Amino acid sequence: MNLADHWLFSYQALARHRLRSAMVLLAIGMGVSSVLLLTSIGEGARLFIEQEFSALGSKMLIVLPGKKETTGSSPPLYGTSPRDLTIEDAQALKNIRTISHVAPIIAGTATVSNQSLSRDIIIIGTNREMFTVRNLSVKQGRMLPKNSETRATPVCILGAKLAEELFKKSSPLGQWLRIGEYKYRVIGLLEQRGESLGLDLRDMAIIPVRSAQMLFNSPALFRILLQLKQTKFETSTIVKINKTIAQRHEGEADITIISQDAMLSSFNKIIVAVTASIGAIAAISLIVAGILIMNVSYISVSQRREEIGLLKSLGASGREVRLIFIISSLVITSFGTLAGLILSYSIVFIIQTNFPSIPLAIPWWSTLAAIFMSFIMALLFSWLPANKAAAVDPILALRG
Amino acid sequence: MTDNAIINISDINKTYQVGEQPLHALQNIKLNIKQGEYLSLMGPSGSGKSTLLNMIGLLDRPDTGQYQLQGENTELLTEEQRALLRRKYIGFVFQSFHLIPRLTALENVELPLMLAGVKPKLRREKSSKLLSELGLGNHLGQLPKHLSGGQLQRVGIARALITEPTILLADEPTGNLDQSSGQEVTDILERYNRNGITLLVVTHDLALGNRARRQLNMIDGVIVTDTRLSTIKIKQYEQQGSSQ
Ligand SMILES: Nc1ncnc2c1ncn2[C@@H]1O[C@H](COP(=O)(O)OP(=O)(O)OP(=O)(O)O)[C@@H](O)[C@H]1O
Ligand SMILES: [Mg+2]
């Protein structure tokens, strides 16, 4: 029996039991679409994050204090605690010609208060260049002073939400407020841009980096943000940064440099892993469909006993009978899988066109995996019933 | 052993365990059948007729004894090989037809060719030609439920003949039919026998059984008589048959 005949024969048998076939088809279709739809949410989130990162510009580098040993092999050679990164380190990096902007950052939490109103928030100490690197701007008032790295001027720029909570309806510009033990004058308001990389910019205060050093009583930088003149300088610049820091830190480049690519790829890895596990959970519904295939196949084998006996008397071997039943479940699986693919791709398409803000995308690998899985299920779960069919004794079956 | 026998059966035994007692369905059966013979197999119910027929058709295996089909020993063959021999040499005709209800008359007849991997166009041509020969040219596309008993059996015969087997095994082919369609079916079977096919008919119907040139009688798993009619008698029967 050739393949086309197998398909025809199975199709005729399936068409005869319309309700039963429809149920199996539905189960497989739903299994496939639950895998696709759930992974499409994860993939959508991944694409969303990728988009967010690229909005930052690919020319950014982040320098963190301390060496993160990803290999985990080399023991610390110098001292026990890494040297702090300082504002002077950041200034030294300005001498590297491929770097256009350097923004040292000190971050910490402190209590901000205006008369009786107070809040605990994140304080960012930095310079003007941070605004360029992070694509921020001041909506009202002035920028941080030019000499933010040298003088601890008592001024601050507030996020929109913070400003509203501390000053209610009145304009905060020019007003004084208290951060920790110091008084600062409000010189500007941040443009509302919402969240950026997990920091709620609306609920933050930005002060000159020297003021932050005084406020937190520590010269240690949280990190340094750098912007390259061109993306292609990335590798050579990383080498130069390490060299510069090593010169300043007694020969040890005890820093970690993160490029946007590296960060993005580790985010990607995490989200793909999460998406894949969601998909695997959804695949349980395919196993359920598989069990349904098995039950239905058993029913079909016992109902078609006479036919099996006949096929054997016509010269079909047990192996051919087994193949007939396996192919029969593969036929219904193909239809079910196709239905599932059509269903989920249309749902995603409809959502994408009507609600473009909801990030959804079916990843290619989950499409392949769902198709592969459903056929494996069909094979696996029709194997036992098909063997039962192959073992039917034609004499008994034909006796009726 | 006869040289030109297509079936050589020697000392075949088959025992079924029914409860405590072993039941000898076939006892020391010896049977040689030549190409083109017309045999009837009669005997009381439970005497082992169907068991012998299934044995010849390679659906069953003997416990002991030898069975050569077309000179080939069958005892040691695998199921696959036996299925191939069955496909090549054997055609079955059943009392209750065993047509597949979802398939049309034509598709039912095509089935053995489909199993054998014959191309759709060729098998369709062959099957419709054969069905037309059997007077069913106008019923090719009909489902079994729309056909009469006699028509169903003719489809069954067409299905058995479509692979051009050397031997046709019919177990009570007229058992479910009325007199006239039974006669029709008998005529068809005999017509193909005259054209060279070996025909073995199991029947309870004496009139049918007596038409065969060689008549076997079984009782309790033993072939008790094996009668060959003389040519003259056959002539007489055939004249009777055609005058009916
Ligand atoms: N699979 C089996 N298991 C047990 N006993 C069996 C089996 N097949 C046949 N028999 C027994 O073997 C004997 C011969 O059976 P068989 O079907 O060959 O008889 P038969 O001559 O064809 O009878 P009938 O004229 O009623 O069709 C019977 O007693 C039957 O009960
Ligand atoms: Mg019988």
XYZ file of C-alpha atoms and ligand atoms in Angstrom:
676
model
C 0.000 0.000 0.000
C 1.559 3.313 -0.980
C 1.386 6.476 1.087
C -1.305 8.246 -0.922
C -3.539 5.189 -0.620
C -2.846 5.028 3.102
C -3.955 8.621 3.466
C -7.053 8.102 1.389
C -8.006 4.956 3.258
C -7.497 6.606 6.661
C -9.310 9.705 5.571
C -12.335 7.649 4.522
C -12.315 5.829 7.851
C -12.039 9.096 9.807
C -14.729 10.789 7.752
C -17.080 7.984 8.659
C -16.848 8.783 12.373
C -17.269 12.482 12.104
C -17.964 13.340 15.740
C -15.160 11.227 17.089
C -12.682 12.595 14.567
C -13.856 16.138 15.249
C -13.187 15.677 18.960
C -9.652 14.434 18.393
C -9.081 17.193 15.885
C -10.290 19.773 18.377
C -8.101 18.409 21.159
C -4.991 18.482 19.000
C -5.874 21.886 17.601
C -6.321 23.316 21.066
C -3.109 21.719 22.284
C -1.142 23.206 19.419
C -2.702 26.644 19.804
C -2.172 26.742 23.556
C 1.528 26.098 22.982
C 1.687 28.759 20.286
C -0.379 31.386 22.068
C 1.401 31.039 25.395
C 4.831 31.182 23.820
C 3.705 34.142 21.744
C 3.240 36.100 24.964
C 6.791 35.330 26.060
C 8.190 36.092 22.637
C 6.206 39.323 22.597
C 7.792 40.318 25.897
C 11.227 39.543 24.488
C 10.655 41.683 21.438
C 9.317 44.460 23.651
C 12.463 44.455 25.770
C 14.647 44.331 22.709
C 12.850 47.380 21.408
C 13.307 49.196 24.720
C 17.011 48.487 24.651
C 17.464 49.669 21.148
C 15.667 52.902 22.088
C 18.600 53.501 24.403
C 20.973 53.457 21.518
C 23.512 50.782 20.998
C 26.411 53.067 21.776
C 26.105 52.770 25.554
C 28.521 50.976 27.851
C 28.076 50.484 31.581
C 31.059 50.212 33.928
C 30.415 48.522 37.270
C 32.839 48.334 40.189
C 34.269 44.881 40.956
C 35.205 42.110 38.599
C 32.418 39.585 37.970
C 34.186 36.314 37.333
C 31.854 34.497 35.048
C 34.335 31.670 34.643
C 34.508 31.295 38.407
C 38.047 29.955 38.272
C 40.516 32.648 39.285
C 40.784 33.446 42.995
C 41.046 37.119 44.015
C 44.725 38.129 43.845
C 44.586 41.620 45.294
C 42.911 42.438 48.554
C 39.560 41.099 49.544
C 37.189 43.905 48.616
C 37.385 45.583 45.207
C 38.452 49.181 45.057
C 35.662 51.676 44.679
C 35.083 53.381 41.381
C 35.397 57.119 41.944
C 34.450 60.311 40.200
C 38.159 60.720 39.365
C 38.112 57.322 37.628
C 35.177 58.512 35.560
C 37.001 61.694 34.662
C 40.031 59.712 33.602
C 37.877 57.833 31.103
C 37.111 61.091 29.340
C 40.618 60.972 27.932
C 39.727 57.982 25.803
C 39.104 59.461 22.390
C 36.399 57.036 21.269
C 34.163 57.964 24.192
C 31.872 60.949 23.722
C 30.090 61.102 27.072
C 30.908 59.905 30.572
C 28.289 59.953 33.332
C 29.375 58.869 36.822
C 26.441 57.735 38.929
C 26.005 57.481 42.657
C 22.697 56.015 43.718
C 21.069 55.509 47.066
C 17.842 55.930 48.935
C 17.098 58.862 51.168
C 14.167 60.610 52.712
C 12.990 63.661 50.817
C 10.759 66.098 52.623
C 8.990 69.383 52.061
C 7.586 70.634 55.329
C 5.275 67.882 56.565
C 5.333 65.857 53.345
C 8.076 63.275 53.011
C 8.987 60.218 50.960
C 11.739 57.635 50.797
C 12.988 57.562 47.251
C 15.964 56.793 45.073
C 18.461 59.634 44.710
C 20.676 59.689 41.648
C 23.868 61.692 41.779
C 25.276 62.364 38.311
C 26.264 65.007 35.779
C 24.755 66.557 32.685
C 26.065 63.862 30.403
C 23.786 61.283 31.936
C 20.884 63.097 30.317
C 22.445 62.651 26.891
C 23.418 59.039 27.443
C 20.017 58.032 28.781
C 18.058 60.229 26.440
C 16.445 62.227 29.249
C 15.525 65.866 29.237
C 14.326 68.542 31.595
C 10.795 69.676 31.023
C 10.880 72.829 33.118
C 13.708 74.776 34.721
C 17.397 74.132 34.361
C 19.805 71.260 33.922
C 22.311 70.173 36.546
C 25.175 72.673 36.785
C 28.175 72.115 34.515
C 30.472 71.604 37.451
C 28.474 68.768 38.978
C 31.618 66.672 39.155
C 33.637 69.191 41.082
C 31.245 71.142 43.273
C 28.564 69.866 45.613
C 25.937 72.419 44.621
C 22.742 71.919 46.644
C 20.325 71.689 43.722
C 18.039 68.948 42.463
C 15.840 67.900 39.554
C 12.646 66.057 40.433
C 10.594 63.371 38.693
C 7.029 64.403 37.915
C 5.324 62.117 40.390
C 7.663 63.064 43.225
C 7.209 66.754 42.514
C 3.464 66.420 42.633
C 3.483 64.483 45.877
C 5.767 66.918 47.645
C 4.417 70.183 46.284
C 0.833 69.311 45.359
C -0.446 71.967 42.994
C 2.164 74.652 43.611
C 5.197 74.965 41.360
C 8.270 73.344 42.907
C 10.754 75.357 40.845
C 12.974 77.497 43.057
C 11.607 75.886 46.237
C 13.827 74.306 48.857
C 13.419 70.794 50.117
C 15.339 68.517 52.419
C 17.129 65.375 51.292
C 18.650 63.479 54.196
C 20.489 66.069 56.269
C 20.921 68.663 53.521
C 18.741 71.275 51.908
C 18.460 71.434 48.137
C 16.842 73.890 45.802
C 14.623 72.510 43.052
C 15.996 73.737 39.719
C 14.171 71.538 37.210
C 11.543 68.933 36.506
C 12.173 65.759 34.514
C 10.240 65.178 31.389
C 7.698 62.487 31.938
C 8.983 59.362 30.246
C 7.794 56.629 32.509
C 9.819 53.612 33.263
C 13.237 53.017 31.829
C 15.102 49.782 32.486
C 13.270 49.109 35.682
C 13.786 52.566 37.250
C 10.711 54.642 37.775
C 12.014 58.003 36.599
C 8.877 59.731 37.760
C 9.652 58.954 41.371
C 13.280 60.056 41.588
C 15.455 63.011 42.406
C 18.643 63.814 40.499
C 21.422 65.830 42.145
C 25.028 66.695 41.185
C 27.328 63.745 41.696
C 29.522 65.652 44.206
C 26.448 66.497 46.255
C 25.511 62.819 46.270
C 29.014 61.942 47.466
C 28.486 64.309 50.377
C 24.915 63.145 51.007
C 25.829 59.462 51.222
C 29.239 60.242 52.674
C 30.989 57.921 50.237
C 33.015 58.478 47.067
C 31.943 55.059 45.674
C 30.205 55.193 42.316
C 27.241 52.939 41.686
C 28.268 52.778 38.037
C 29.576 54.818 35.145
C 27.533 55.232 31.973
C 29.494 55.810 28.786
C 28.506 56.703 25.314
C 30.726 55.765 22.401
C 31.254 57.985 19.411
C 30.456 55.008 17.213
C 29.254 51.490 17.918
C 32.173 49.955 16.064
C 34.608 51.297 18.684
C 33.092 49.043 21.348
C 35.788 46.349 21.558
C 38.759 48.688 21.360
C 37.197 51.028 23.900
C 36.610 48.214 26.378
C 40.322 47.409 26.179
C 41.228 51.050 26.773
C 38.821 51.392 29.695
C 40.333 48.344 31.360
C 43.828 49.736 30.801
C 42.939 53.159 32.210
C 41.301 51.692 35.303
C 44.143 49.236 35.810
C 46.634 52.132 35.797
C 44.604 53.887 38.452
C 43.897 50.764 40.521
C 47.396 49.447 41.098
C 47.461 47.295 37.988
C 44.086 45.643 38.417
C 41.137 46.370 36.180
C 38.641 45.523 38.896
C 35.600 46.549 36.935
C 32.918 44.912 34.891
C 31.951 46.404 31.562
C 28.508 45.677 30.216
C 27.597 46.493 26.679
C 24.037 46.817 25.560
C 24.487 43.727 23.393
C 25.660 41.644 26.311
C 22.813 42.803 28.481
C 20.311 42.221 25.764
C 21.583 38.753 25.069
C 21.397 37.758 28.722
C 17.868 39.141 28.919
C 17.081 37.210 25.788
C 18.435 34.010 27.233
C 16.311 34.362 30.338
C 13.122 35.178 28.486
C 13.587 32.461 25.906
C 14.095 29.997 28.752
C 10.943 31.229 30.473
C 8.988 31.122 27.204
C 10.181 27.616 26.493
C 9.076 26.435 29.927
C 5.673 28.048 29.458
C 5.484 26.237 26.129
C 6.451 22.982 27.783
C 3.667 23.421 30.313
C 1.231 24.152 27.502
C 2.449 21.006 25.797
C 0.734 19.045 28.556
C -2.478 19.766 26.682
C -0.899 17.961 23.738
C -0.299 14.959 25.958
C -3.967 15.071 26.895
C -4.776 15.106 23.188
C -2.441 12.143 22.801
C -4.323 10.171 25.422
C -7.532 10.981 23.600
C -5.954 9.680 20.398
C -5.105 6.483 22.221
C -8.623 5.958 23.541
C -10.235 6.745 20.243
C -7.815 4.430 18.457
C -8.676 1.603 20.844
C -12.362 2.132 20.183
C -11.710 2.216 16.487
C -9.653 -0.995 16.592
C -12.423 -2.883 18.331
C -15.052 -1.487 15.984
C -13.015 -2.295 12.925
C -12.072 -5.838 13.934
C -14.011 -7.350 11.068
C -12.327 -4.982 8.628
C -8.908 -5.865 10.030
C -9.691 -9.583 9.611
C -10.764 -8.912 6.067
C -7.626 -6.928 5.255
C -5.536 -9.805 6.543
C -7.475 -12.324 4.450
C -6.799 -10.048 1.466
C -3.091 -10.360 2.093
C -2.310 -7.535 4.495
C 0.352 -8.466 7.031
C 0.229 -7.489 10.689
C 2.821 -4.846 9.933
C 0.620 -3.281 7.264
C -2.386 -3.277 9.564
C -0.313 -1.523 12.227
C 0.777 1.050 9.690
C -2.835 1.645 8.661
C -3.782 2.557 12.215
C -0.709 4.664 12.874
C -1.181 6.576 9.657
C -4.805 7.053 10.521
C -3.830 8.873 13.709
C -1.177 10.821 11.818
C -3.823 11.958 9.344
C -6.101 13.264 12.063
C -3.084 14.837 13.778
C -2.114 16.676 10.611
C -5.576 18.122 10.336
C -5.637 19.001 14.037
C -2.206 20.592 13.901
C -3.134 22.572 10.840
C -6.310 23.766 12.555
C -4.280 24.772 15.613
C -1.746 26.669 13.507
C -4.427 28.517 11.591
C -6.310 29.321 14.783
C -3.362 30.680 16.728
C -1.800 32.602 13.872
C -5.151 34.248 13.162
C -5.704 35.102 16.826
C -2.259 36.665 17.045
C -2.820 38.492 13.767
C -6.163 39.873 14.934
C -4.699 41.049 18.230
C -1.683 42.589 16.517
C -3.816 44.555 14.093
C -6.439 45.674 16.608
C -4.260 46.196 19.679
C -0.774 47.026 18.423
C 0.342 47.932 21.937
C 0.012 44.339 23.142
C 3.285 42.670 22.252
C 2.529 39.194 20.824
C 4.576 37.128 18.404
C 4.649 33.395 17.793
C 8.288 32.309 17.805
C 9.328 30.049 14.929
C 10.858 27.513 17.254
C 7.655 26.989 19.195
C 5.791 26.491 15.928
C 8.235 23.773 14.934
C 8.204 22.299 18.428
C 4.393 22.174 18.546
C 4.186 20.442 15.172
C 6.933 18.015 16.123
C 5.365 17.339 19.525
C 1.915 16.610 18.177
C 3.270 14.099 15.667
C 5.405 12.438 18.313
C 2.302 12.224 20.511
C 0.302 10.727 17.680
C 2.979 8.108 17.049
C 3.474 7.328 20.701
C -0.147 7.067 21.658
C -1.336 5.182 18.596
C 1.410 2.604 18.908
C -0.345 0.387 21.438
C -3.758 0.423 19.721
C -2.070 -0.189 16.371
C -0.266 -3.186 17.811
C -3.558 -4.480 19.076
C -4.957 -4.137 15.584
C -1.955 -5.944 14.114
C -2.551 -8.839 16.490
C -6.211 -9.365 15.570
C -6.848 -13.000 14.637
C -8.499 -12.869 11.205
C -10.392 -16.146 11.711
C -12.082 -14.933 14.873
C -12.677 -11.482 13.433
C -14.284 -12.843 10.274
C -16.455 -15.323 12.141
C -18.344 -12.236 13.322
C 2.741 -36.592 -3.888
C 1.320 -35.547 -7.205
C 3.513 -33.554 -9.538
C 1.071 -30.972 -10.763
C -0.775 -30.447 -7.479
C -0.911 -26.835 -6.378
C -1.872 -27.841 -2.856
C -0.173 -30.688 -1.016
C -1.409 -31.323 2.475
C -0.034 -34.232 4.466
C -0.913 -35.329 7.987
C -2.164 -32.009 9.188
C -3.495 -31.842 12.728
C -5.138 -28.989 14.547
C -6.314 -29.169 18.125
C -8.219 -26.550 20.083
C -8.302 -26.576 23.837
C -11.957 -26.211 24.726
C -12.276 -26.236 28.485
C -10.607 -29.410 29.818
C -10.916 -31.420 26.618
C -8.661 -31.076 23.598
C -10.812 -30.757 20.481
C -9.428 -32.323 17.343
C -10.659 -29.892 14.687
C -8.454 -31.508 12.020
C -7.077 -35.049 12.237
C -4.366 -36.366 9.920
C -5.725 -34.546 6.915
C -4.205 -35.575 3.585
C -5.292 -33.645 0.549
C -3.856 -32.912 -2.878
C -5.551 -30.411 -5.129
C -4.658 -29.852 -8.766
C -4.883 -26.693 -10.722
C -8.407 -26.126 -12.048
C -10.183 -28.630 -9.846
C -13.689 -27.970 -8.531
C -14.158 -29.299 -5.039
C -16.980 -29.145 -2.561
C -16.438 -29.702 1.127
C -19.448 -30.889 3.083
C -20.128 -32.258 6.511
C -22.011 -31.574 9.705
C -21.572 -28.369 11.627
C -18.389 -28.353 13.667
C -16.718 -31.015 11.554
C -13.788 -28.743 10.730
C -14.648 -27.514 7.242
C -13.926 -23.853 7.902
C -10.812 -24.765 9.852
C -9.475 -26.674 6.845
C -10.407 -23.850 4.512
C -8.588 -21.298 6.688
C -5.613 -23.614 6.834
C -5.481 -23.763 3.038
C -5.912 -19.989 2.917
C -2.922 -19.544 5.264
C -5.034 -17.754 7.838
C -4.405 -20.589 10.279
C -1.344 -22.683 11.094
C -1.440 -26.441 11.651
C -0.070 -27.899 14.878
C 1.709 -30.656 12.963
C 1.968 -31.755 9.342
C 3.076 -30.232 6.085
C 1.357 -27.882 3.723
C 2.884 -27.009 0.366
C 1.278 -24.260 -1.651
C 2.511 -24.068 -5.247
C 5.437 -26.250 -4.254
C 6.469 -23.984 -1.381
C 6.582 -25.262 2.189
C 4.520 -22.950 4.364
C 5.114 -24.173 7.908
C 8.256 -22.174 8.562
C 7.238 -18.948 6.859
C 6.841 -15.732 8.812
C 3.486 -13.956 9.008
C 4.738 -11.441 6.444
C 5.662 -14.154 3.964
C 2.354 -15.956 4.483
C 0.486 -12.703 3.880
C 2.374 -12.315 0.600
C 1.492 -15.848 -0.529
C -2.132 -15.238 0.408
C -2.172 -12.063 -1.623
C -0.662 -13.861 -4.588
C -2.529 -17.162 -4.717
C -5.678 -17.051 -2.589
C -9.079 -15.464 -2.979
C -11.660 -15.693 -0.206
C -15.419 -15.545 -0.624
C -17.376 -15.278 2.617
C -20.868 -16.233 3.625
C -21.520 -12.781 5.083
C -19.639 -10.933 2.306
C -17.451 -8.791 4.618
C -17.559 -5.719 2.451
C -16.336 -2.476 4.038
C -19.510 -0.406 4.498
C -17.923 3.030 3.976
C -16.422 2.040 0.619
C -18.307 1.808 -2.668
C -18.623 -1.442 -4.603
C -15.744 -0.353 -6.815
C -13.544 0.658 -3.877
C -14.207 -2.637 -2.137
C -13.068 -4.512 -5.217
C -10.026 -2.258 -5.568
C -8.932 -2.915 -1.996
C -6.714 -5.982 -2.642
C -4.979 -4.144 -5.480
C -4.534 -1.109 -3.267
C -2.912 -3.302 -0.621
C -0.682 -4.717 -3.336
C 0.358 -1.191 -4.327
C -1.227 -1.129 -7.786
C -1.583 2.392 -9.244
C -5.052 3.954 -8.830
C -5.821 4.306 -12.520
C -4.941 0.727 -13.389
C -6.769 -0.805 -10.453
C -9.864 1.279 -11.130
C -9.942 0.099 -14.737
C -9.468 -3.541 -13.798
C -12.052 -3.428 -11.033
C -14.767 -1.743 -13.038
C -14.193 -4.134 -15.908
C -14.545 -7.128 -13.618
C -17.629 -5.719 -11.906
C -19.195 -5.142 -15.309
C -18.444 -8.737 -16.230
C -20.361 -9.768 -13.131
C -23.337 -7.617 -14.128
C -22.641 -4.759 -11.700
C -21.526 -2.161 -14.238
C -24.302 0.157 -13.100
C -23.538 -0.167 -9.410
C -19.850 0.787 -9.231
C -20.352 3.852 -7.053
C -22.915 2.346 -4.728
C -22.331 1.681 -1.051
C -22.943 -1.881 0.181
C -26.050 -0.802 2.088
C -27.761 -0.029 -1.197
C -27.047 -3.421 -2.764
C -29.022 -6.671 -2.574
C -27.568 -9.881 -1.133
C -26.815 -11.350 -4.522
C -25.152 -8.124 -5.632
C -23.128 -7.977 -2.431
C -21.827 -11.472 -2.996
C -20.952 -10.653 -6.572
C -18.911 -7.705 -5.291
C -17.318 -10.123 -2.821
C -16.441 -12.505 -5.641
C -15.050 -9.690 -7.741
C -12.851 -8.680 -4.823
C -11.624 -12.267 -4.502
C -10.929 -12.538 -8.227
C -9.353 -9.147 -8.831
C -5.847 -10.303 -7.886
C -6.179 -13.249 -10.284
C -5.573 -15.891 -7.629
C -4.992 -19.545 -8.493
C -7.406 -20.780 -5.884
C -10.767 -19.483 -4.760
C -11.913 -20.492 -1.281
C -15.618 -20.016 -0.655
C -17.112 -20.708 2.763
C -20.876 -21.060 2.360
C -20.966 -18.502 -0.471
C -24.711 -18.951 -0.932
C -25.563 -19.371 2.762
C -27.064 -15.914 3.114
C -28.756 -15.804 -0.280
C -32.150 -16.795 -1.618
C -32.460 -19.550 -4.191
C -32.122 -17.473 -7.343
C -29.265 -15.226 -6.252
C -27.579 -18.338 -4.868
C -27.866 -19.889 -8.305
C -26.430 -16.743 -9.898
C -23.453 -16.809 -7.560
C -22.887 -20.520 -8.191
C -22.974 -19.921 -11.940
C -20.362 -17.200 -11.645
C -18.066 -19.318 -9.516
C -18.368 -22.236 -11.914
C -17.782 -20.009 -14.894
C -14.451 -18.874 -13.464
C -13.627 -22.469 -12.570
C -14.126 -23.457 -16.179
C -11.707 -20.692 -17.103
C -9.055 -22.387 -14.990
C -9.330 -21.205 -11.399
C -9.253 -23.837 -8.690
C -12.488 -23.691 -6.706
C -13.125 -25.030 -3.223
C -16.622 -24.497 -1.877
C -17.676 -25.295 1.657
C -21.431 -25.820 1.803
C -24.316 -27.376 3.617
C -26.368 -27.252 0.456
C -26.386 -30.720 -1.081
C -27.557 -29.506 -4.446
C -24.621 -27.115 -4.605
C -22.168 -29.621 -3.206
C -23.185 -32.263 -5.681
C -22.369 -30.048 -8.619
C -18.643 -30.267 -7.843
C -16.558 -32.812 -9.728
C -14.779 -33.733 -6.561
C -16.661 -33.970 -3.315
C -15.107 -34.153 0.121
C -17.003 -35.165 3.205
C -15.765 -34.357 6.682
C -16.839 -35.693 10.037
C -15.156 -34.780 13.304
C -12.051 -33.404 11.689
C -11.525 -36.333 9.346
C -12.073 -36.440 5.575
C -14.247 -39.535 5.352
C -14.989 -39.608 1.630
C -13.260 -38.065 -1.382
C -15.385 -38.751 -4.467
C -14.545 -37.825 -8.061
C -17.442 -37.825 -10.461
C -16.970 -39.367 -13.878
C -17.003 -37.057 -16.844
C -20.341 -38.404 -18.003
C -22.030 -37.546 -14.727
C -20.576 -34.047 -14.867
C -22.047 -33.596 -18.316
C -25.421 -34.661 -16.945
C -25.173 -32.203 -14.056
C -24.142 -29.428 -16.349
C -27.076 -30.112 -18.642
C -29.371 -30.086 -15.623
C -27.813 -26.854 -14.504
C -28.357 -25.095 -17.805
C -31.909 -26.407 -18.249
C -32.926 -24.898 -14.896
N -10.550 -20.701 17.686
C -11.196 -21.790 18.126
N -11.153 -22.100 19.432
C -11.781 -23.199 19.886
N -12.459 -24.014 19.122
C -12.550 -23.775 17.803
C -11.909 -22.622 17.242
N -12.159 -22.624 15.907
C -12.914 -23.695 15.673
N -13.149 -24.384 16.804
C -13.875 -25.636 16.920
O -13.375 -26.522 15.947
C -14.422 -27.250 15.384
C -14.454 -27.104 13.908
O -14.854 -25.778 13.640
P -15.179 -25.279 12.143
O -15.531 -23.848 12.232
O -14.069 -25.679 11.275
O -16.464 -26.122 11.825
P -17.342 -26.112 10.486
O -17.270 -27.455 9.946
O -16.929 -24.988 9.643
O -18.781 -25.835 11.092
P -19.977 -24.977 10.448
O -20.582 -25.856 9.412
O -20.890 -24.764 11.598
O -19.394 -23.737 9.907
C -15.721 -26.773 16.054
O -16.053 -27.675 17.101
C -15.349 -25.437 16.606
O -16.075 -25.183 17.780
Mg -17.772 -23.163 9.008
